[in-house]
Each structure stands twice: as structure tokens, then as C-alpha cells.
Coordinates of C-alpha atoms in Angstrom, one line a residue:
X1 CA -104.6 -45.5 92.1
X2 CA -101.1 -45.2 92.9
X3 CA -100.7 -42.2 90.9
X4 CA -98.0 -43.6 88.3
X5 CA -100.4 -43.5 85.0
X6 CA -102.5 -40.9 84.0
X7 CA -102.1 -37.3 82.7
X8 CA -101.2 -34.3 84.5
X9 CA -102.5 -31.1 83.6
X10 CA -100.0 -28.5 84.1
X11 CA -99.7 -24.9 84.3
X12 CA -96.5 -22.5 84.2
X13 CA -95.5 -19.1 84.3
X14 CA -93.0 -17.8 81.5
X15 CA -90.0 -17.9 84.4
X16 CA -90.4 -21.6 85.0
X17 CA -88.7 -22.5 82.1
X18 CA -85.6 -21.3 83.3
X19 CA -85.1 -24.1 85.7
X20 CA -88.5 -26.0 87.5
X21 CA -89.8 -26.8 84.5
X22 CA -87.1 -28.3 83.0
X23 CA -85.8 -30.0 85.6
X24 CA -89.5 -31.3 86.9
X25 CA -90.2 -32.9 83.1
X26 CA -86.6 -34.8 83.3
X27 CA -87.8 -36.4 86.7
X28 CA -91.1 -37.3 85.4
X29 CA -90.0 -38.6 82.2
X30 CA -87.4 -40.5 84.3
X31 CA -89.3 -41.7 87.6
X32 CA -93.2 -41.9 85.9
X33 CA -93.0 -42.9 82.0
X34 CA -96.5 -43.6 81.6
X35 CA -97.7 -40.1 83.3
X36 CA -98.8 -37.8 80.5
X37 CA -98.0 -34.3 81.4
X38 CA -100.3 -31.5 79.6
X39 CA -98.5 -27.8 79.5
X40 CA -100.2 -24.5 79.8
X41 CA -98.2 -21.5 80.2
X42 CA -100.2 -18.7 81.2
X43 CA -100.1 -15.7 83.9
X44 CA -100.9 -15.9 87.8
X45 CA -105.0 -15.2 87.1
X46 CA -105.6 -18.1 85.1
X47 CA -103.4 -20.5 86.9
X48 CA -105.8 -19.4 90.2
X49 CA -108.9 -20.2 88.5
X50 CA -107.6 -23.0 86.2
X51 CA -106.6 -24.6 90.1
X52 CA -110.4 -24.1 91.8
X53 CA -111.7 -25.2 88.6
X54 CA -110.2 -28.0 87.6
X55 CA -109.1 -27.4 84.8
X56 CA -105.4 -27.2 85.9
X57 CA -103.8 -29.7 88.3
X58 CA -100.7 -28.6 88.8
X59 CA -99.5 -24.7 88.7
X60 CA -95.9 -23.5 88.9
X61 CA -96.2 -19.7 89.8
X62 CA -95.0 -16.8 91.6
X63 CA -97.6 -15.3 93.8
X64 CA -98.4 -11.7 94.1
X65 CA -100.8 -12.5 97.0
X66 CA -102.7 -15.2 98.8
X67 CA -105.6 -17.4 97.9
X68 CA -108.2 -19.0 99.5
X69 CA -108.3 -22.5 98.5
X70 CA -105.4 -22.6 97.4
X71 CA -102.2 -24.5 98.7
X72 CA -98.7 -23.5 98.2
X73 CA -95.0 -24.8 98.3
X74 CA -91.6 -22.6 98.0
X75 CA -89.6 -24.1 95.1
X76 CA -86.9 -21.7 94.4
X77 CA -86.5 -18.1 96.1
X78 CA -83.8 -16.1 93.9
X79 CA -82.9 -13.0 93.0
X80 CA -83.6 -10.7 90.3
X81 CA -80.7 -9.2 87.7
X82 CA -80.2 -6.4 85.6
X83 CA -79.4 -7.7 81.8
X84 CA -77.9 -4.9 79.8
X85 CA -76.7 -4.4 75.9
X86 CA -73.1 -5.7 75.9
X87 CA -70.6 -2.6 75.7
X88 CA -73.1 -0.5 78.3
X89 CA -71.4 1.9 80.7
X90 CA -72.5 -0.1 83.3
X91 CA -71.8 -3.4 81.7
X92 CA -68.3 -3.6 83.4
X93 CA -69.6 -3.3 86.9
X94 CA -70.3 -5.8 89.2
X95 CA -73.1 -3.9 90.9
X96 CA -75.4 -1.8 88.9
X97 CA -77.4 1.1 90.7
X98 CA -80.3 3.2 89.5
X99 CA -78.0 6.2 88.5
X100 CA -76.3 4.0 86.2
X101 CA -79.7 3.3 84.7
X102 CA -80.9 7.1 84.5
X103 CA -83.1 8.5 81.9
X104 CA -82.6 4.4 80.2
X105 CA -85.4 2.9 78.9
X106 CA -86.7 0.4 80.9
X107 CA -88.2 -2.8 79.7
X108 CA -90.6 -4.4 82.1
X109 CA -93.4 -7.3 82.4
X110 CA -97.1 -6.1 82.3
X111 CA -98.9 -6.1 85.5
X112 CA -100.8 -8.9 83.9
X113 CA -98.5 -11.5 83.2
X114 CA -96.2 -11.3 86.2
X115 CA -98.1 -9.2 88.7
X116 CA -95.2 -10.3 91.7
X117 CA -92.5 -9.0 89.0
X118 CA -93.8 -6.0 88.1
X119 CA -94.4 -5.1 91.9
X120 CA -91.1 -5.9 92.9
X121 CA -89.8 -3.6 90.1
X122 CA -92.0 -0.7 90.8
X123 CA -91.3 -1.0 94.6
X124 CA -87.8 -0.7 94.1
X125 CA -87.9 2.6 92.3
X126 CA -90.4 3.7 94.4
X127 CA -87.6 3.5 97.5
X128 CA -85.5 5.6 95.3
X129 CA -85.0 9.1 94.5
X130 CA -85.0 7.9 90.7
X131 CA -88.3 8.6 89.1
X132 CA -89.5 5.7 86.2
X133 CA -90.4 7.6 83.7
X134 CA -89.5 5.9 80.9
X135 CA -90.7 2.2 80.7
X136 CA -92.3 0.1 77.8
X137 CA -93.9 -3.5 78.3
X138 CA -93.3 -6.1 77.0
X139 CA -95.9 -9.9 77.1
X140 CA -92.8 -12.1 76.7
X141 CA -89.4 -12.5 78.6
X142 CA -87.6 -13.6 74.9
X143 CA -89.3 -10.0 73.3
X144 CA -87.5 -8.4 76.2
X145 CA -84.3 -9.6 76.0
X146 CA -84.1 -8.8 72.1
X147 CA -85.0 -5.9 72.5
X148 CA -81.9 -5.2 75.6
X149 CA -78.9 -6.6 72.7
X150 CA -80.3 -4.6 70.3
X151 CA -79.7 -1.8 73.3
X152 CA -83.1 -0.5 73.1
X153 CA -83.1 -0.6 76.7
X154 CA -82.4 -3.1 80.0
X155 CA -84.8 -5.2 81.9
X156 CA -84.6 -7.4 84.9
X157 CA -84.4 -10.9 84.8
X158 CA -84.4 -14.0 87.7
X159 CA -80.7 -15.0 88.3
X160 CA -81.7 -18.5 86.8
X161 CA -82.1 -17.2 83.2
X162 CA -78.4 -16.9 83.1
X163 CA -77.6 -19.9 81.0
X164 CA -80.3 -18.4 78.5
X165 CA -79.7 -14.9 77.7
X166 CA -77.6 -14.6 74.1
X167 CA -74.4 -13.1 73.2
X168 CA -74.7 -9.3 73.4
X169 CA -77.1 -9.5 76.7
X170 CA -75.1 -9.1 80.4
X171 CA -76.5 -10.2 83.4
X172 CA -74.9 -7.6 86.6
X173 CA -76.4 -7.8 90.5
X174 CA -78.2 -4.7 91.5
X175 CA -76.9 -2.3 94.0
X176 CA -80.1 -1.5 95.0
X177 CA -82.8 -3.7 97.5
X178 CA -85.0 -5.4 94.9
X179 CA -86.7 -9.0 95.2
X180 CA -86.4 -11.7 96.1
X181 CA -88.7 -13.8 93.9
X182 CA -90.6 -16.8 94.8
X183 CA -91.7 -19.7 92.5
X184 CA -94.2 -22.2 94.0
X185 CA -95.7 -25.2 93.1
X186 CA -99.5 -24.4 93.6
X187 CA -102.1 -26.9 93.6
X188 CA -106.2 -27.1 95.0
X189 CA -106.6 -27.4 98.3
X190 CA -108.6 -31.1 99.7
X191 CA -107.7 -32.5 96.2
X192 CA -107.1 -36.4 96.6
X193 CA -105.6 -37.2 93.4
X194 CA -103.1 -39.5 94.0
X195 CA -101.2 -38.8 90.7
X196 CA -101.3 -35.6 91.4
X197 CA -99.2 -36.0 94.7
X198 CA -97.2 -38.0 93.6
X199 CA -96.0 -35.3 90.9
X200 CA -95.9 -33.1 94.1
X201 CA -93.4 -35.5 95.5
X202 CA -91.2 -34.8 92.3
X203 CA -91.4 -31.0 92.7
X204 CA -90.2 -31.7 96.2
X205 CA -87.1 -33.4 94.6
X206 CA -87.0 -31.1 91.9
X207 CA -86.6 -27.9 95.2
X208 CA -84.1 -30.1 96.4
X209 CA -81.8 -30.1 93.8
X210 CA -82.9 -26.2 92.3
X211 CA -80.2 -23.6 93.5
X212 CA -81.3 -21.3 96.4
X213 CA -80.1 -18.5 95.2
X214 CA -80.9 -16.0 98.2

């Protein structure tokens, strides 16, 4: 009843990891030992349904749109980077523009895993003369980032992925409008769970002490 036992049922998108997550597991671990927390990673879709359901309690998202039913809060807001092979053209700059990217291939999110990625990525080449016309997806961030040090192609990543790309992947700042992106904590809206506010008042601690990067 006051929301320090029980499980948690828990679902993330692929970018959490980077930071939230992390950092939200510490603080449980450290502030509510006997809370049991159950992980799901899975795309925006899922989580939405999981949420009005039941099924999930919790949801750490971005969101390509809004829900009804559906309650929100702003955990991190940060912006999005180019990673690049080490020993690119482009790998010396600080800013990278699209004609340093020309006729690369592009390595990109499916609509269907990160829909809020994969619109901020189309939208910035569509406020650019530079056509994308050469693109492949890819289901997972780590497939991505292979495939960029083994210079296949580039991809964009959120600024918090820094202290994970390996050696032989670059991180630059676009020179180009692009972002930001939003990760929320989402969770069903009217639900009284105590446990699962009180996890709610972690992820406020857990924004508190994330980096703003924007």
C-alpha cells in the first residue's frame, strides 16, 4: 500500500538504455530493494497498448504523437548526432552538413521501431535541397553502429549514446536543423497504483539528475 514492494512492469525503447534506464534501475535498486522491476523493450505501438491494457505499467518512450488516455512526463530533451567511420572526410569537423554526407549511405531506424526518429530524420532532408536516396534500415541501434565502423555508411544517434559508441565510430553535431528528441516516462491515465507512483517519483529524480542537452 505504500508502494515500496511489488513488481513493476516496465517497458522501454532501444534509446533508453543510454541513460534513463540505467540510471532509473540504480535508484530503484537503491531507494526500493524489495520492488521487482519486469523489462520489456519494445517500440512506441506496443508500449501504447501494453499502457491501456495493463499489461505495462511503466513505459519510457519517445512520442511521435499524442494519446488519449495516456499521461506523459518530459525526461530528457536532447539532440541528435551524426556518428561516422573514423578517418571519414567529415570526421575532422565539428559540424557536419548534408553535403558532407552526399550520395553516403544512410543508416536509419524503421518507421516502426522509432517512429519520432525516423520523422525527425526524414524531415530534416526534406528542408534540404539533398535528396535521400540512398538509405537502408536497420531494427537495432547496435546493428547500426557496426555497420557505420565498418564504414558501410553513417547514422544518427541521441547525444547520450556517446559513452557507448566503440572505437572506430565518431560522434560530430549537425550543421543542419534536426531534432530535438524527447524521452518520456508514459504511464495510464486514472491509474491508482501506488507503487507505480512512487516509481514515478524516481523518474522525477532520475530527470533531475539526466543532462538537458538542448
Amino acid at each position: 500500500e505504500s508502494g515500496e514492494a511489488g513488481t513493476i512492469r516496465l517497458g522501454f525503447i532501444p534509446t533508453a538504455t543510454f541513460q534513463i534506464l540505467p540510471m532509473l534501475l540504480e535508484k530503484i535498486r537503491s531507494t526500493l530493494p524489495l520492488v521487482n522491476v519486469e523489462l520489456k523493450e519494445g517500440p512506441e505501438d506496443p508500449q501504447i497498448i501494453g499502457l491501456r491494457s495493463g499489461t505495462f505499467d511503466v513505459c519510457i518512450g519517445h512520442l511521435s504523437r499524442t494519446y488519449d488516455q495516456i499521461e506523459s512526463m518530459l525526461l530528457i530533451r536532447e539532440r541528435l548526432v551524426v556518428a561516422l567511420p573514423k578517418g571519414h572526410r567529415a570526421a575532422r569537423r565539428k559540424y557536419v552538413s548534408l553535403r558532407d554526407l552526399k550520395g553516403e549511405l544512410l543508416i536509419m531506424p524503421s518507421k516502426d521501431l522509432l517512429p519520432s526518429v525516423h520523422q525527425m530524420i526524414a524531415a530534416a532532408f526534406l528542408k534540404n535541397p539533398m535528396p535521400l536516396d540512398r538509405y537502408q534500415m536497420a531494427e537495432h541501434f547496435q546493428t547500426g553502429v557496426n555497420l557505420t565502423k565498418a564504414r558501410v555508411g553513417y547514422m544518427f544517434l541521441p547525444s547520450s549514446a556517446k559513452d557507448f559508441v566503440p572505437d572506430g565510430v565518431v560522434l560530430r553535431t549537425p550543421g543542419f536543423a534536426i531534432g530535438p528528441l524527447d524521452t518520456f516516462a508514459l504511464w495510464a491515465r486514472g491509474n491508482v497504483d501506488p507503487l507505480v507512483h512512487r516509481v514515478l517519483s524516481v523518474l522525477k529524480e532520475v530527470k533531475r539528475l539526466s543532462l538537458i542537452h538542448i
